[in-house]
mmCIF file of C-alpha atoms in Angstrom:
data_model
loop_
_atom_site.group_PDB
_atom_site.id
_atom_site.type_symbol
_atom_site.label_atom_id
_atom_site.label_comp_id
_atom_site.label_asym_id
_atom_site.label_seq_id
_atom_site.Cartn_x
_atom_site.Cartn_y
_atom_site.Cartn_z
ATOM 1 C CA MET A 1 -50.963 10.712 51.557
ATOM 2 C CA ALA A 2 -48.583 10.272 48.718
ATOM 3 C CA ALA A 3 -49.894 11.122 45.311
ATOM 4 C CA ALA A 4 -50.074 7.660 43.345
ATOM 5 C CA THR A 5 -48.922 7.004 39.581
ATOM 6 C CA GLY A 6 -50.617 5.671 37.293
ATOM 7 C CA GLU A 7 -49.814 2.451 38.298
ATOM 8 C CA GLY A 8 -50.807 2.637 42.543
ATOM 9 C CA ALA A 9 -46.633 3.419 42.945
ATOM 10 C CA PRO A 10 -45.270 5.673 45.089
ATOM 11 C CA ALA A 11 -44.631 9.313 43.280
ATOM 12 C CA THR A 12 -42.397 9.582 45.708
ATOM 13 C CA ASP A 13 -39.457 6.686 47.584
ATOM 14 C CA GLY A 14 -38.276 7.588 50.682
ATOM 15 C CA PRO A 15 -40.133 8.585 54.310
ATOM 16 C CA ALA A 16 -43.168 10.387 55.313
ATOM 17 C CA GLY A 17 -44.137 11.561 50.873
ATOM 18 C CA THR A 18 -38.911 12.716 50.832
ATOM 19 C CA SER A 19 -37.807 12.586 46.843
ATOM 20 C CA TRP A 20 -34.954 9.829 46.097
ATOM 21 C CA ARG A 21 -31.984 11.554 45.877
ATOM 22 C CA PRO A 22 -28.493 9.379 44.510
ATOM 23 C CA SER A 23 -25.740 9.314 47.309
ATOM 24 C CA ARG A 24 -22.552 10.607 45.794
ATOM 25 C CA ARG A 25 -20.856 6.719 45.054
ATOM 26 C CA ARG A 26 -23.683 5.988 42.412
ATOM 27 C CA LEU A 27 -23.294 10.013 40.833
ATOM 28 C CA THR A 28 -19.330 9.378 40.604
ATOM 29 C CA GLU A 29 -20.036 6.356 39.212
ATOM 30 C CA ALA A 30 -22.215 7.405 37.032
ATOM 31 C CA LEU A 31 -19.825 10.071 35.537
ATOM 32 C CA LEU A 32 -17.151 7.502 35.818
ATOM 33 C CA ALA A 33 -19.201 4.985 33.523
ATOM 34 C CA ALA A 34 -20.237 7.663 31.200
ATOM 35 C CA LEU A 35 -16.240 9.753 30.949
ATOM 36 C CA ALA A 36 -15.395 6.309 29.491
ATOM 37 C CA PRO A 37 -17.018 6.821 26.314
ATOM 38 C CA VAL A 38 -16.595 9.998 25.707
ATOM 39 C CA ALA A 39 -12.027 10.288 26.665
ATOM 40 C CA ALA A 40 -12.510 7.086 23.774
ATOM 41 C CA PHE A 41 -14.571 9.375 21.436
ATOM 42 C CA SER A 42 -12.889 12.399 21.821
ATOM 43 C CA VAL A 43 -9.574 10.252 21.227
ATOM 44 C CA ALA A 44 -10.653 8.645 17.812
ATOM 45 C CA LEU A 45 -12.081 12.440 17.152
ATOM 46 C CA ALA A 46 -8.462 13.243 17.501
ATOM 47 C CA GLY A 47 -6.931 11.278 15.446
ATOM 48 C CA LEU A 48 -9.136 11.320 12.236
ATOM 49 C CA THR A 49 -9.086 15.336 12.457
ATOM 50 C CA THR A 50 -5.130 14.985 12.591
ATOM 51 C CA TRP A 51 -5.597 12.222 10.010
ATOM 52 C CA VAL A 52 -7.782 14.801 7.141
ATOM 53 C CA THR A 53 -5.356 17.000 7.793
ATOM 54 C CA ALA A 54 -2.517 15.801 6.329
ATOM 55 C CA GLY A 55 -4.106 14.943 4.453
ATOM 56 C CA ARG A 56 -4.544 11.316 4.129
ATOM 57 C CA ALA A 57 -7.794 11.320 4.314
ATOM 58 C CA GLY A 58 -10.213 9.379 0.930
ATOM 59 C CA ARG A 59 -7.170 9.555 -0.860
ATOM 60 C CA PRO A 60 -6.245 6.158 -1.829
ATOM 61 C CA ALA A 61 -3.220 5.464 -3.487
ATOM 62 C CA GLN A 62 -2.743 6.400 -6.827
ATOM 63 C CA VAL A 63 -0.151 3.974 -8.837
ATOM 64 C CA ALA A 64 1.623 5.569 -12.033
ATOM 65 C CA VAL A 65 3.409 3.628 -13.725
ATOM 66 C CA SER A 66 6.307 5.089 -16.523
ATOM 67 C CA SER A 67 9.928 5.013 -17.986
ATOM 68 C CA GLY A 68 10.127 1.448 -18.797
ATOM 69 C CA ARG A 69 12.801 -0.217 -20.635
ATOM 70 C CA VAL A 70 14.063 -3.549 -21.367
ATOM 71 C CA LEU A 71 17.769 -4.510 -22.540
ATOM 72 C CA LEU A 72 18.300 -6.087 -25.732
ATOM 73 C CA PRO A 73 20.004 -9.405 -24.681
ATOM 74 C CA TYR A 74 23.518 -10.045 -26.132
ATOM 75 C CA GLY A 75 24.787 -13.061 -26.776
ATOM 76 C CA GLY A 76 22.959 -16.461 -26.553
ATOM 77 C CA THR A 77 21.063 -16.208 -23.316
ATOM 78 C CA THR A 78 17.057 -14.838 -24.391
ATOM 79 C CA GLU A 79 16.583 -13.808 -20.331
ATOM 80 C CA THR A 80 16.898 -9.971 -19.409
ATOM 81 C CA ALA A 81 15.612 -7.268 -17.108
ATOM 82 C CA ALA A 82 13.407 -4.593 -17.198
ATOM 83 C CA PHE A 83 12.681 -1.262 -15.069
ATOM 84 C CA PHE A 84 10.221 0.547 -14.312
ATOM 85 C CA VAL A 85 9.597 4.176 -12.064
ATOM 86 C CA ILE A 86 6.415 3.570 -10.418
ATOM 87 C CA THR A 87 5.367 6.218 -8.070
ATOM 88 C CA ASN A 88 2.247 6.616 -5.834
ATOM 89 C CA SER A 89 0.733 10.495 -5.588
ATOM 90 C CA GLY A 90 -2.016 9.289 -3.152
ATOM 91 C CA GLY A 91 -2.401 9.165 0.591
ATOM 92 C CA ALA A 92 -2.370 5.543 0.730
ATOM 93 C CA ASP A 93 0.449 2.909 0.841
ATOM 94 C CA ASP A 94 0.744 0.195 -2.060
ATOM 95 C CA ARG A 95 2.722 -3.174 -3.099
ATOM 96 C CA LEU A 96 3.390 -4.510 -6.617
ATOM 97 C CA LEU A 97 2.788 -8.410 -6.314
ATOM 98 C CA ARG A 98 4.015 -9.541 -10.102
ATOM 99 C CA VAL A 99 3.853 -8.067 -13.264
ATOM 100 C CA THR A 100 3.389 -9.992 -16.751
ATOM 101 C CA SER A 101 3.983 -9.285 -19.889
ATOM 102 C CA SER A 102 1.844 -11.168 -22.988
ATOM 103 C CA GLY A 103 5.256 -9.431 -25.191
ATOM 104 C CA ALA A 104 7.998 -11.626 -23.111
ATOM 105 C CA GLY A 105 9.170 -15.018 -23.917
ATOM 106 C CA GLY A 106 7.569 -16.109 -20.810
ATOM 107 C CA ASP A 107 7.037 -15.626 -16.531
ATOM 108 C CA ALA A 108 8.083 -12.469 -15.385
ATOM 109 C CA ALA A 109 9.354 -12.250 -12.270
ATOM 110 C CA LEU A 110 10.235 -9.492 -9.739
ATOM 111 C CA SER A 111 13.808 -9.885 -8.401
ATOM 112 C CA ARG A 112 17.281 -8.074 -6.824
ATOM 113 C CA HIS A 113 20.701 -7.703 -7.775
ATOM 114 C CA ARG A 114 23.084 -8.408 -5.510
ATOM 115 C CA MET A 115 26.505 -7.669 -5.139
ATOM 116 C CA SER A 116 28.367 -10.681 -3.776
ATOM 117 C CA GLY A 117 31.791 -9.969 -4.308
ATOM 118 C CA PRO A 118 34.250 -7.989 -6.500
ATOM 119 C CA GLY A 119 32.673 -8.022 -10.796
ATOM 120 C CA SER A 120 30.174 -10.962 -9.396
ATOM 121 C CA ALA A 121 26.759 -10.491 -8.808
ATOM 122 C CA TYR A 122 23.380 -12.376 -7.809
ATOM 123 C CA ARG A 123 19.414 -12.648 -8.442
ATOM 124 C CA ASP A 124 16.946 -13.000 -5.069
ATOM 125 C CA VAL A 125 13.852 -13.289 -6.234
ATOM 126 C CA VAL A 126 11.257 -10.400 -4.976
ATOM 127 C CA ASP A 127 7.410 -11.679 -3.315
ATOM 128 C CA SER A 128 6.350 -8.125 -3.410
ATOM 129 C CA VAL A 129 7.144 -4.687 -3.465
ATOM 130 C CA PRO A 130 6.627 -1.733 -1.604
ATOM 131 C CA VAL A 131 5.593 1.111 -2.891
ATOM 132 C CA PRO A 132 5.056 4.010 -0.007
ATOM 133 C CA ALA A 133 2.543 6.753 0.143
ATOM 134 C CA GLY A 134 3.663 9.578 -1.806
ATOM 135 C CA GLY A 135 6.535 8.215 -2.349
ATOM 136 C CA ALA A 136 8.579 6.166 -5.671
ATOM 137 C CA VAL A 137 10.755 3.404 -6.328
ATOM 138 C CA ALA A 138 12.844 3.573 -9.665
ATOM 139 C CA MET A 139 14.076 -0.031 -11.086
ATOM 140 C CA SER A 140 17.491 -0.689 -11.778
ATOM 141 C CA PRO A 141 19.915 -2.332 -13.106
ATOM 142 C CA ARG A 142 22.074 -2.362 -9.974
ATOM 143 C CA GLY A 143 19.338 -2.572 -7.430
ATOM 144 C CA LEU A 144 14.762 -3.495 -8.075
ATOM 145 C CA ASP A 145 14.581 -4.898 -11.843
ATOM 146 C CA VAL A 146 11.554 -6.982 -13.323
ATOM 147 C CA THR A 147 13.472 -10.470 -14.760
ATOM 148 C CA LEU A 148 12.050 -12.486 -18.008
ATOM 149 C CA ARG A 149 12.800 -14.209 -20.877
ATOM 150 C CA ALA A 150 13.216 -12.152 -24.331
ATOM 151 C CA ARG A 151 11.179 -12.579 -27.428
ATOM 152 C CA PRO A 152 12.954 -13.628 -30.682
ATOM 153 C CA GLY A 153 13.397 -10.950 -33.076
ATOM 154 C CA TRP A 154 13.219 -8.242 -30.471
ATOM 155 C CA ARG A 155 15.304 -4.937 -31.808
ATOM 156 C CA ALA A 156 15.973 -1.529 -30.334
ATOM 157 C CA GLY A 157 13.256 0.233 -30.048
ATOM 158 C CA ASP A 158 10.334 -2.025 -29.969
ATOM 159 C CA LEU A 159 8.086 -1.782 -27.615
ATOM 160 C CA VAL A 160 6.362 -4.119 -25.834
ATOM 161 C CA PRO A 161 3.294 -4.744 -23.579
ATOM 162 C CA PHE A 162 3.452 -5.218 -19.457
ATOM 163 C CA THR A 163 0.923 -5.069 -16.950
ATOM 164 C CA LEU A 164 2.506 -4.216 -13.417
ATOM 165 C CA HIS A 165 -0.284 -5.649 -10.827
ATOM 166 C CA PHE A 166 -0.749 -3.839 -7.318
ATOM 167 C CA ALA A 167 -3.302 -4.791 -3.973
ATOM 168 C CA ARG A 168 -4.326 -1.738 -3.804
ATOM 169 C CA GLY A 169 -4.170 0.202 -6.884
ATOM 170 C CA GLY A 170 -5.229 -3.149 -8.728
ATOM 171 C CA ALA A 171 -3.305 -3.467 -13.116
ATOM 172 C CA VAL A 172 -1.424 -1.028 -15.264
ATOM 173 C CA ARG A 173 -0.651 -1.490 -18.138
ATOM 174 C CA THR A 174 1.844 0.639 -19.712
ATOM 175 C CA LEU A 175 4.805 -0.595 -22.811
ATOM 176 C CA ALA A 176 8.796 -0.991 -22.780
ATOM 177 C CA VAL A 177 10.860 0.104 -24.889
ATOM 178 C CA VAL A 178 13.764 -2.571 -26.111
ATOM 179 C CA VAL A 179 17.171 -0.617 -25.116
ATOM 180 C CA ARG A 180 20.390 -1.405 -25.966
ATOM 181 C CA PRO A 181 22.853 -2.497 -22.749
ATOM 182 C CA GLY A 182 24.941 0.493 -22.154
ATOM 183 C CA ASP A 183 22.973 2.869 -24.478
ATOM 184 C CA GLY A 184 22.919 5.520 -21.777
ATOM 185 C CA ALA A 185 18.589 4.712 -21.685
ATOM 186 C CA LEU A 186 19.056 3.949 -18.459
#
């Protein structure tokens, strides 16, 4: 007589008291079903291990701004340019979104100067500037800069406050010194 479980069902599935045994096909299907998540986990673990080993884990973008310079406008114009060196010692890329200044006479804009022929150039407005992880961006009169309007009365040596706004690094406040064009300070 077959042994009964607590609910009255027999403990064996086979004829005359033999126990149930899975078929080879069912074992193969079960192994394949278990293999897919194990493989996905292994790939994810390998990627995370590589990321941590490369020093990227837990290191967000860390931007610093230095060497701020503003050109003293000359002639009858008030439009001028500011230049900064931006470094990112963090493990993630960042992006400079905009620049503001309470010491300037209006809005500041990111721009890039492009040569259009011998002795002539034009300005392109730039929406944002990538700042790569572990890299730097150096603004210059022949490339990327911040275009702004000078306030009346600026003199060489004055300090102008700026705030550079980054996608990940937030707002970074800095000062830029007013310099005469061509004095070698850039």
